[in-house]
PDB file of C-alpha atoms in Angstrom:
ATOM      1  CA  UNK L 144      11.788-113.279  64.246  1.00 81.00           C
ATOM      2  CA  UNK L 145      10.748-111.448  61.048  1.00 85.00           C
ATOM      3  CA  UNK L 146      12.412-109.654  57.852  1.00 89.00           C
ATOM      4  CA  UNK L 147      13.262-106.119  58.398  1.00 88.00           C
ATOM      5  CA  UNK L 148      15.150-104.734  55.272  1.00 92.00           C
ATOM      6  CA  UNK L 149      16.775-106.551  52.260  1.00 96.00           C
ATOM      7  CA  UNK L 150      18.400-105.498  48.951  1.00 97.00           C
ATOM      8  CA  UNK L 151      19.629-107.483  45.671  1.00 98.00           C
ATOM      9  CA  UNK L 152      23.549-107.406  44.275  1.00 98.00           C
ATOM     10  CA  UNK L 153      24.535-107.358  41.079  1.00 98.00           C
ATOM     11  CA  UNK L 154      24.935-110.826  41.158  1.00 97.00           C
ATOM     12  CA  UNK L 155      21.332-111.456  41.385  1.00 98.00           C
ATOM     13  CA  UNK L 156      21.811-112.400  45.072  1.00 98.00           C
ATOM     14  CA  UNK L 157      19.152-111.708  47.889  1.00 98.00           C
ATOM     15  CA  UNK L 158      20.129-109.926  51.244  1.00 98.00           C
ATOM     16  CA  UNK L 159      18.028-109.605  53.904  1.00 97.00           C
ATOM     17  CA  UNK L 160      17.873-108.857  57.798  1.00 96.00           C
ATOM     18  CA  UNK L 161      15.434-110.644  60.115  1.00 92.00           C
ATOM     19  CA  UNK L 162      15.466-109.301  63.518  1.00 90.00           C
ATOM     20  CA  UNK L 163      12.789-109.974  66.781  1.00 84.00           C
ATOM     21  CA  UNK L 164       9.744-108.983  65.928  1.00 79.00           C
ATOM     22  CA  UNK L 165       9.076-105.752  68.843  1.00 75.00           C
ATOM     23  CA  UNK L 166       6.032-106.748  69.210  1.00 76.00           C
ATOM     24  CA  UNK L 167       6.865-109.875  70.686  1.00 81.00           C
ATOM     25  CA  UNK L 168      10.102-109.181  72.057  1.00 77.00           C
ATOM     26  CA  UNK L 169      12.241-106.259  72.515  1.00 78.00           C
ATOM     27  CA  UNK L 170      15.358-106.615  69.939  1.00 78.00           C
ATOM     28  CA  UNK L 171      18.469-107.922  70.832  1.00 82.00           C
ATOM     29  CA  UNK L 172      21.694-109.324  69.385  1.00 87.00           C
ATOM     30  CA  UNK L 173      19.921-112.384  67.645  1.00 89.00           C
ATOM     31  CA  UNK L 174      19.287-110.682  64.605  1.00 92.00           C
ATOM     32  CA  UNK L 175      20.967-112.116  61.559  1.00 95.00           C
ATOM     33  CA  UNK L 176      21.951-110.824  57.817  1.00 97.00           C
ATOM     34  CA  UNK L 177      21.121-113.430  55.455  1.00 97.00           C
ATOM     35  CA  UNK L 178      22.504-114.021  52.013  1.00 98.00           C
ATOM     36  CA  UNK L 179      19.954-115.761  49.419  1.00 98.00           C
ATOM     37  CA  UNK L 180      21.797-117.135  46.463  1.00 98.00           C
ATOM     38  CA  UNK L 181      20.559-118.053  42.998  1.00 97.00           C
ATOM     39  CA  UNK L 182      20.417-121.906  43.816  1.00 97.00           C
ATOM     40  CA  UNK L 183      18.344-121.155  46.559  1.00 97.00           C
ATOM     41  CA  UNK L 184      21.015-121.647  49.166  1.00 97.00           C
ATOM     42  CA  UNK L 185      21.225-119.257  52.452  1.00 97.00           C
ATOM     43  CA  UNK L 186      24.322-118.448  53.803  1.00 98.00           C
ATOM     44  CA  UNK L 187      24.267-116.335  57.098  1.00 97.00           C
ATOM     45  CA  UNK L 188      26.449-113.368  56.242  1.00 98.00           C
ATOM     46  CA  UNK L 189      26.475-111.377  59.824  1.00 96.00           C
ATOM     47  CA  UNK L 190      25.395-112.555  63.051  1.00 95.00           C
ATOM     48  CA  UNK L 191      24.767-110.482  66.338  1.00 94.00           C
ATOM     49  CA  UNK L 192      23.113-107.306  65.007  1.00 93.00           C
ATOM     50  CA  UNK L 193      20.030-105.864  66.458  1.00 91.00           C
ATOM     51  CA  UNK L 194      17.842-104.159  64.119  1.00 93.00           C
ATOM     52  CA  UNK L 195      19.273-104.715  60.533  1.00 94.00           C
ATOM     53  CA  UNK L 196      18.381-102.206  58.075  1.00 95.00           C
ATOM     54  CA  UNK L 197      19.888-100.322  55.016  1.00 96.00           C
ATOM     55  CA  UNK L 198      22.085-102.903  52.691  1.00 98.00           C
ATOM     56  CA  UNK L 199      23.906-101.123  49.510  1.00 98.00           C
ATOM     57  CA  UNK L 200      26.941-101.422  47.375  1.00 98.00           C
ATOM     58  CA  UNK L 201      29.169 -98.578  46.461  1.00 98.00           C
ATOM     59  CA  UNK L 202      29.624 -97.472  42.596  1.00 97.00           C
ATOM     60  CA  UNK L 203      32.205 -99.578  42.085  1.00 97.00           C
ATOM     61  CA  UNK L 204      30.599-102.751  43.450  1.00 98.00           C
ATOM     62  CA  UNK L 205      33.901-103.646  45.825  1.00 98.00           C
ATOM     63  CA  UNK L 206      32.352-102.575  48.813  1.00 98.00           C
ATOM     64  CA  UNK L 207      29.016-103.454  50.837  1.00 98.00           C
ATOM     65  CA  UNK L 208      27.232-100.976  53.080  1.00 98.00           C
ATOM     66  CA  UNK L 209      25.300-102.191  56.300  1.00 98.00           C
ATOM     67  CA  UNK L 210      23.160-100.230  59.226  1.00 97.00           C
ATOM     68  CA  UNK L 211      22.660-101.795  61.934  1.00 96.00           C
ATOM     69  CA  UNK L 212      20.483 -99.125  63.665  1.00 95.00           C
ATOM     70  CA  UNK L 213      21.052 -99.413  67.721  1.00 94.00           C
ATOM     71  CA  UNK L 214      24.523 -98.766  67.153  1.00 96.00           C
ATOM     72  CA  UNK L 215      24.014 -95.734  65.341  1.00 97.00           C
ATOM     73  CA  UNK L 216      26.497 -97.409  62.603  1.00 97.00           C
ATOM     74  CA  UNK L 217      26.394 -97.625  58.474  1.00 98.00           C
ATOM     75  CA  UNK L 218      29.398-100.504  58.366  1.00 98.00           C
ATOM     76  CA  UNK L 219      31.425-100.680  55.156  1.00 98.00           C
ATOM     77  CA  UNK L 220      32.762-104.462  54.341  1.00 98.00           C
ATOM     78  CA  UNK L 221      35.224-105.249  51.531  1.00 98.00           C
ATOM     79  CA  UNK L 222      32.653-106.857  48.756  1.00 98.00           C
ATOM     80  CA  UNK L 223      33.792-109.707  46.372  1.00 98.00           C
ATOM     81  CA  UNK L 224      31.094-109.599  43.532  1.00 97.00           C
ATOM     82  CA  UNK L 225      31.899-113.051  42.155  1.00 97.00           C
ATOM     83  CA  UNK L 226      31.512-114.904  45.432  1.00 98.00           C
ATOM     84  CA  UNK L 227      29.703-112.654  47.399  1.00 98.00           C
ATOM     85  CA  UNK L 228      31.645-113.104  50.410  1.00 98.00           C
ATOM     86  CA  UNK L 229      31.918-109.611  52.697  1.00 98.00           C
ATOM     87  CA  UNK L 230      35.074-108.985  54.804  1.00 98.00           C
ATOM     88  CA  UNK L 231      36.999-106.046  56.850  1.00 98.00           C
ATOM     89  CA  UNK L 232      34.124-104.581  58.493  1.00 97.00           C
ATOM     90  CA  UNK L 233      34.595-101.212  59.212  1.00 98.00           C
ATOM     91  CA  UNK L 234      32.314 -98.239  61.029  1.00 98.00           C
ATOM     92  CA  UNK L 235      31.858 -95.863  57.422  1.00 98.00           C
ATOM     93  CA  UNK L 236      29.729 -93.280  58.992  1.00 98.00           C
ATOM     94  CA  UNK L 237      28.105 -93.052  63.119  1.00 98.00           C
ATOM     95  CA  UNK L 238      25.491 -91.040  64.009  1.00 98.00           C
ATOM     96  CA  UNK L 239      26.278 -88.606  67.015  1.00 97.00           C
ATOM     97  CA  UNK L 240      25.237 -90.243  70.212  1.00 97.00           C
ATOM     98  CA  UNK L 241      24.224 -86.245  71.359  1.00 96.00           C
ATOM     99  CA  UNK L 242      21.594 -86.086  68.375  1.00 96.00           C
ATOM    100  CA  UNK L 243      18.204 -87.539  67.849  1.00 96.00           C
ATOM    101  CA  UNK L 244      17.000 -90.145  65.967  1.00 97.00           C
ATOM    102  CA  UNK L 245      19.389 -93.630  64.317  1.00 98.00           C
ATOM    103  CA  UNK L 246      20.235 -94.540  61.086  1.00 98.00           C
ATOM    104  CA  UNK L 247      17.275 -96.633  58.977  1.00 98.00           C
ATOM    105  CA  UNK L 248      17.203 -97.489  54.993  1.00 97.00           C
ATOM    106  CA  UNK L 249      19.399 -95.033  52.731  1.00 98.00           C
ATOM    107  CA  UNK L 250      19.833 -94.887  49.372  1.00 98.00           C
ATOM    108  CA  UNK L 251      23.170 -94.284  47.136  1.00 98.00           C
ATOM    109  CA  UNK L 252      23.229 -92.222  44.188  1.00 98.00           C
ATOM    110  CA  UNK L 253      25.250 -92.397  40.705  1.00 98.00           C
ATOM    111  CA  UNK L 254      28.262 -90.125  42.634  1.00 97.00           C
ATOM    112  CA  UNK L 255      28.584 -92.838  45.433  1.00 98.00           C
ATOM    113  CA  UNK L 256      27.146 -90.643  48.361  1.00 98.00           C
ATOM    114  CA  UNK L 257      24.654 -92.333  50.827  1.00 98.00           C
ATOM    115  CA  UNK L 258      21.520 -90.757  51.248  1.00 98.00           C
ATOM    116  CA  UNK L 259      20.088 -92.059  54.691  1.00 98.00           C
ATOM    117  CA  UNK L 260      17.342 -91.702  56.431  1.00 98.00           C
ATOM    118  CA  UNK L 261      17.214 -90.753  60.150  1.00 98.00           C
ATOM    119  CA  UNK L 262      14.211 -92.494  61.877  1.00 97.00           C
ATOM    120  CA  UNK L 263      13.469 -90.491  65.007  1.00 97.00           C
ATOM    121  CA  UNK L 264      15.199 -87.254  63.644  1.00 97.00           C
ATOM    122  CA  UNK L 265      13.356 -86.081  61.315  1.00 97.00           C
ATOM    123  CA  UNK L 266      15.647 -85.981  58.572  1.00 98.00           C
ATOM    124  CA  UNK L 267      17.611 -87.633  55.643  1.00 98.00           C
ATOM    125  CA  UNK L 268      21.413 -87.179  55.760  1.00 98.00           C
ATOM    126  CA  UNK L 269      23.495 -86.863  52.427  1.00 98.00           C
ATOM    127  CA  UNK L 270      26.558 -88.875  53.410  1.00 98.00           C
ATOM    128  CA  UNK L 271      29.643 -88.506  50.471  1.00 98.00           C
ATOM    129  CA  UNK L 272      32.042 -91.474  49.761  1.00 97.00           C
ATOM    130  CA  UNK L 273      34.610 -90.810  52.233  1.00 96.00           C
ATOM    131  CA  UNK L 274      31.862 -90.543  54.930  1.00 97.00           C
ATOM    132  CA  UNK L 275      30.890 -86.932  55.630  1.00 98.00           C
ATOM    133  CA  UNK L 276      27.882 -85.438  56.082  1.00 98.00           C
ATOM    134  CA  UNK L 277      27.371 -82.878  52.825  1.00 98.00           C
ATOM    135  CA  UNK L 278      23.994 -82.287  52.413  1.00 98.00           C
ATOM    136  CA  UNK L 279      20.988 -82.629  54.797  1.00 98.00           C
ATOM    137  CA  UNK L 280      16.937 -82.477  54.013  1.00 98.00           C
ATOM    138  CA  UNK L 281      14.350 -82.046  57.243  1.00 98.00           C
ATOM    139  CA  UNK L 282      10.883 -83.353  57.043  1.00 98.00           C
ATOM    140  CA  UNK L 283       7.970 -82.633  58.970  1.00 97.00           C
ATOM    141  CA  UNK L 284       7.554 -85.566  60.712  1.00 97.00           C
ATOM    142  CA  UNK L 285      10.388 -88.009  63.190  1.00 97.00           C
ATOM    143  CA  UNK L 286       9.731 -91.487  61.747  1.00 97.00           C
ATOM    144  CA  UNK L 287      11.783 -91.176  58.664  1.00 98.00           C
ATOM    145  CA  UNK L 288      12.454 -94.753  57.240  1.00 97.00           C
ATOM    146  CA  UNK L 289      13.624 -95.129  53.725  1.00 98.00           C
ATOM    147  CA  UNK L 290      14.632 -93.081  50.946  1.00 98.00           C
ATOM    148  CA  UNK L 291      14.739 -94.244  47.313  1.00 97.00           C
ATOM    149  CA  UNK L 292      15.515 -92.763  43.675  1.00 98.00           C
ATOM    150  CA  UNK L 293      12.868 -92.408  41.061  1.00 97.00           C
ATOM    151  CA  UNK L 294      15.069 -90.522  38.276  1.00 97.00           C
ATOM    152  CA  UNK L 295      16.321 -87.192  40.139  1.00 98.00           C
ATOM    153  CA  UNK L 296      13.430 -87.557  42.775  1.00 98.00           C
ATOM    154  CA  UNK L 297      14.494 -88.763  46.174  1.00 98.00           C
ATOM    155  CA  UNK L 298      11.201 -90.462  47.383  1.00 98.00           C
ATOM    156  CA  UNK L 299      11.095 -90.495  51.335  1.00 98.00           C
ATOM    157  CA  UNK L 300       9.109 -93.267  53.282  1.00 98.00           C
ATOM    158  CA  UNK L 301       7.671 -92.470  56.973  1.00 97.00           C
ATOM    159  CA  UNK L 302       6.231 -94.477  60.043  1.00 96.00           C
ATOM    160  CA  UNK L 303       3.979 -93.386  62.637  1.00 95.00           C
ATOM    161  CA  UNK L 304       4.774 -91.314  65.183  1.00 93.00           C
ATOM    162  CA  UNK L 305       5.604 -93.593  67.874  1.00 91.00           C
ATOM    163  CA  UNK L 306       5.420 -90.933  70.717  1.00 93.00           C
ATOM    164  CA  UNK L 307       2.499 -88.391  69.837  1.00 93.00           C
ATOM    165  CA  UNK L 308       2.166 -87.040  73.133  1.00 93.00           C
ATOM    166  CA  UNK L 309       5.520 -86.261  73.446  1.00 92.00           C
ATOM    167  CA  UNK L 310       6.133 -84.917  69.704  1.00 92.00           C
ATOM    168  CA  UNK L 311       2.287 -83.896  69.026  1.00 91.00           C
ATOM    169  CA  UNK L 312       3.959 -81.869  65.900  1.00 91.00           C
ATOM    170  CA  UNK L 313       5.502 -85.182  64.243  1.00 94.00           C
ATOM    171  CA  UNK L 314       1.491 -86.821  63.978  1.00 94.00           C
ATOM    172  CA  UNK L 315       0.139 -84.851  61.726  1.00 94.00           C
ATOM    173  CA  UNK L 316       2.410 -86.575  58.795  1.00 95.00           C
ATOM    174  CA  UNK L 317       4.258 -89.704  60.071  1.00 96.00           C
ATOM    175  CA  UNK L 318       3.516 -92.279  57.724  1.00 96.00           C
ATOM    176  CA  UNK L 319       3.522 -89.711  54.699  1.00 97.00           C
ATOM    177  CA  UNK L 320       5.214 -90.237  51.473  1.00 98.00           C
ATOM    178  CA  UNK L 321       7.368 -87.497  50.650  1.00 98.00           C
ATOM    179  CA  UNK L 322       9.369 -86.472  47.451  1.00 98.00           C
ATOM    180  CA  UNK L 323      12.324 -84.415  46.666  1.00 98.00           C
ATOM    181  CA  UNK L 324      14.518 -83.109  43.549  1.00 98.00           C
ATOM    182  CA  UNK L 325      17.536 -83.448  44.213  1.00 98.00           C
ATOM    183  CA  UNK L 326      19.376 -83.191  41.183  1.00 97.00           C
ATOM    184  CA  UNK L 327      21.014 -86.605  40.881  1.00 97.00           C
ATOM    185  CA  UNK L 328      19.459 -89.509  39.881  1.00 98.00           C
ATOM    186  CA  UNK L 329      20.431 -93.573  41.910  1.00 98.00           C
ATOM    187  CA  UNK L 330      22.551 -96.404  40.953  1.00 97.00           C
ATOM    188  CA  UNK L 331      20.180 -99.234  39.901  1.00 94.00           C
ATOM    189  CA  UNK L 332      18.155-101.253  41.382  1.00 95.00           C
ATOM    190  CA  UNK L 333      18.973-105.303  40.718  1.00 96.00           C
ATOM    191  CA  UNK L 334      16.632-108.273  40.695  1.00 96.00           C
ATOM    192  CA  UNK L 335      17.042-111.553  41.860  1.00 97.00           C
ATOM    193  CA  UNK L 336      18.359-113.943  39.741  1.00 93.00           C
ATOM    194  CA  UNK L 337      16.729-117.676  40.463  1.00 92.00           C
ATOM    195  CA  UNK L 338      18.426-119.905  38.732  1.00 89.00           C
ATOM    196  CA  UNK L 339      16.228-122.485  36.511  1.00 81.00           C
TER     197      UNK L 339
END
């Protein structure tokens, strides 16, 4: 098993994915969200994903966004700050199963829309609050990963090409760092909060 993504709440509390490593195994169901508290204590927060990736919270802080990438799903729970317990899962936004690429890492800015990446299809998808697709920026390369806010720059993480005989055109710049303006700036980033 290794880590695969992980994000901080406002509490201060550490999230993070682990998942079979693919180069060991191919990934199944084992893979697990963990929850890493303040005092140190891990609670396992979802069990039976495959490849975890993107974690967020919405503007508000009530609910918790999840992708859980073979399933071509971003899940919305119901988020209680003060505990940190998650609850009412719910598919927020799938991926057509007719189009390339799955969901990977996103990104939410200060209006609440998810900005996530689409590893595999070359792009990163501007998803609003209610879970449509309004905005949409391609890159020259499949492996799209990650994208995160540096003021009103989206900055857009890469992988290798994974298939450069069959997409010769995606080699030149998988694993390229790329930036946009986009005009709208993220919610912030939190830290974790180990208590003393």
């Amino acid at each position: 098993m290794r880590c695969n993504d992980g994000a901080v709440d406002s509490a201060g509390r550490y999230w993070v994915g682990t998942m079979n490593d693919p180069k060991v195994k191919a990934p199944t169901n084992e893979a697990v969200l963990f929850r890493l508290d303040p005092d140190m204590k891990l609670h396992r927060m979802i069990e039976n994903a495959t490849i975890p990736n993107g974690i967020g919270w919405s503007v508000d802080d009530k609910k918790m966004f999840f992708v859980d990438s073979p399933t071509r799903n971003v899940f919305v729970f119901d988020f209680d700050a003060a505990s940190g317990s998650i609850s009412n899962r719910e598919v927020f936004f799938h991926y057509p199963d007719d189009e390339e690429g799955v969901p990977d890492g996103f990104a939410i800015d200060t209006s609440g829309n998810l900005w996530t990446a689409i590893c595999g299809g070359g792009k990163v998808l501007r998803i609003s609050p209610d879970g449509k697709v309004i905005g949409e920026i391609i890159l020259p390369t499949r492996m799209i990963s990650c994208p995160c806010f540096a003021g009103e720059d989206l900055f857009i993480t890469s992988a290798e090409e994974e298939e450069p005989d069959k997409y010769p055109n995606s080699v030149k710049y998988g694993g390229s760092l790329f930036k946009v303006d986009v005009g709208v700036g993220g919610m912030p980033l939190h830290r974790f909060k180990k208590e003393e």
